[in-house]
PDB file of C-alpha atoms in Angstrom:
ATOM      1  CA  MET A   1      93.043  87.276 164.164  1.00  0.00           C
ATOM      2  CA  LYS A   2      96.394  88.114 163.906  1.00  0.00           C
ATOM      3  CA  ASP A   3      97.265  84.567 163.607  1.00  0.00           C
ATOM      4  CA  ILE A   4      94.786  83.577 161.098  1.00  0.00           C
ATOM      5  CA  GLU A   5      96.258  86.741 158.955  1.00  0.00           C
ATOM      6  CA  LYS A   6     100.043  85.840 159.580  1.00  0.00           C
ATOM      7  CA  TYR A   7      99.168  81.784 158.537  1.00  0.00           C
ATOM      8  CA  ARG A   8      97.102  83.243 155.335  1.00  0.00           C
ATOM      9  CA  GLN A   9     100.149  85.145 154.241  1.00  0.00           C
ATOM     10  CA  ARG A  10     102.529  82.436 154.646  1.00  0.00           C
ATOM     11  CA  MET A  11     100.306  80.113 152.967  1.00  0.00           C
ATOM     12  CA  ILE A  12     100.255  82.693 149.717  1.00  0.00           C
ATOM     13  CA  ALA A  13     103.711  83.278 149.849  1.00  0.00           C
ATOM     14  CA  LEU A  14     104.579  79.486 149.777  1.00  0.00           C
ATOM     15  CA  ALA A  15     102.098  78.859 147.301  1.00  0.00           C
ATOM     16  CA  SER A  16     103.518  81.608 145.013  1.00  0.00           C
ATOM     17  CA  HIS A  17     106.957  79.966 145.159  1.00  0.00           C
ATOM     18  CA  SER A  18     105.918  76.528 144.549  1.00  0.00           C
ATOM     19  CA  SER A  19     102.927  74.347 143.797  1.00  0.00           C
ATOM     20  CA  MET A  20      99.420  74.316 145.652  1.00  0.00           C
ATOM     21  CA  VAL A  21      99.951  70.384 146.264  1.00  0.00           C
ATOM     22  CA  ASP A  22     103.453  71.183 148.019  1.00  0.00           C
ATOM     23  CA  SER A  23     103.452  69.506 151.305  1.00  0.00           C
ATOM     24  CA  ASP A  24     104.520  72.948 152.834  1.00  0.00           C
ATOM     25  CA  VAL A  25     101.678  74.502 151.350  1.00  0.00           C
ATOM     26  CA  ILE A  26      99.348  71.736 152.572  1.00  0.00           C
ATOM     27  CA  LYS A  27     100.697  71.878 155.973  1.00  0.00           C
ATOM     28  CA  ALA A  28     100.084  75.565 155.915  1.00  0.00           C
ATOM     29  CA  SER A  29      96.652  75.488 154.779  1.00  0.00           C
ATOM     30  CA  THR A  30      95.974  73.020 157.573  1.00  0.00           C
ATOM     31  CA  GLU A  31      97.406  75.164 160.117  1.00  0.00           C
ATOM     32  CA  LEU A  32      94.955  78.162 158.680  1.00  0.00           C
ATOM     33  CA  ASP A  33      91.862  75.752 158.622  1.00  0.00           C
ATOM     34  CA  SER A  34      92.627  74.988 162.318  1.00  0.00           C
ATOM     35  CA  LEU A  35      92.774  78.321 163.390  1.00  0.00           C
ATOM     36  CA  ILE A  36      89.888  79.529 161.438  1.00  0.00           C
ATOM     37  CA  ASN A  37      87.696  76.747 162.821  1.00  0.00           C
ATOM     38  CA  GLN A  38      89.137  77.669 166.484  1.00  0.00           C
ATOM     39  CA  TYR A  39      87.937  81.325 165.915  1.00  0.00           C
ATOM     40  CA  GLN A  40      84.347  80.465 164.891  1.00  0.00           C
ATOM     41  CA  SER A  41      83.838  78.211 167.558  1.00  0.00           C
ATOM     42  CA  GLN A  42      85.085  80.757 169.872  1.00  0.00           C
ATOM     43  CA  THR A  43      82.735  83.168 168.271  1.00  0.00           C
ATOM     44  CA  ARG A  44      79.700  81.085 168.154  1.00  0.00           C
ATOM     45  CA  TYR A  45      80.195  80.382 171.925  1.00  0.00           C
ATOM     46  CA  TYR A  46      80.098  83.980 172.647  1.00  0.00           C
ATOM     47  CA  LYS A  47      77.182  84.954 170.590  1.00  0.00           C
ATOM     48  CA  LYS A  48      75.116  82.117 172.627  1.00  0.00           C
ATOM     49  CA  GLN A  49      75.737  83.755 175.552  1.00  0.00           C
TER      50      GLN A  49
END
């Protein structure tokens, strides 16, 4: 969860200084999406047990 928040803050900071279609913002968004997907997968796995 800390990593998700860290990447979210990073993406917001990047976007506030540039465009939402800037390559760095898109990269940060993609990394954030990946972390969220991993978290959701782990959460679903543990709920099934």
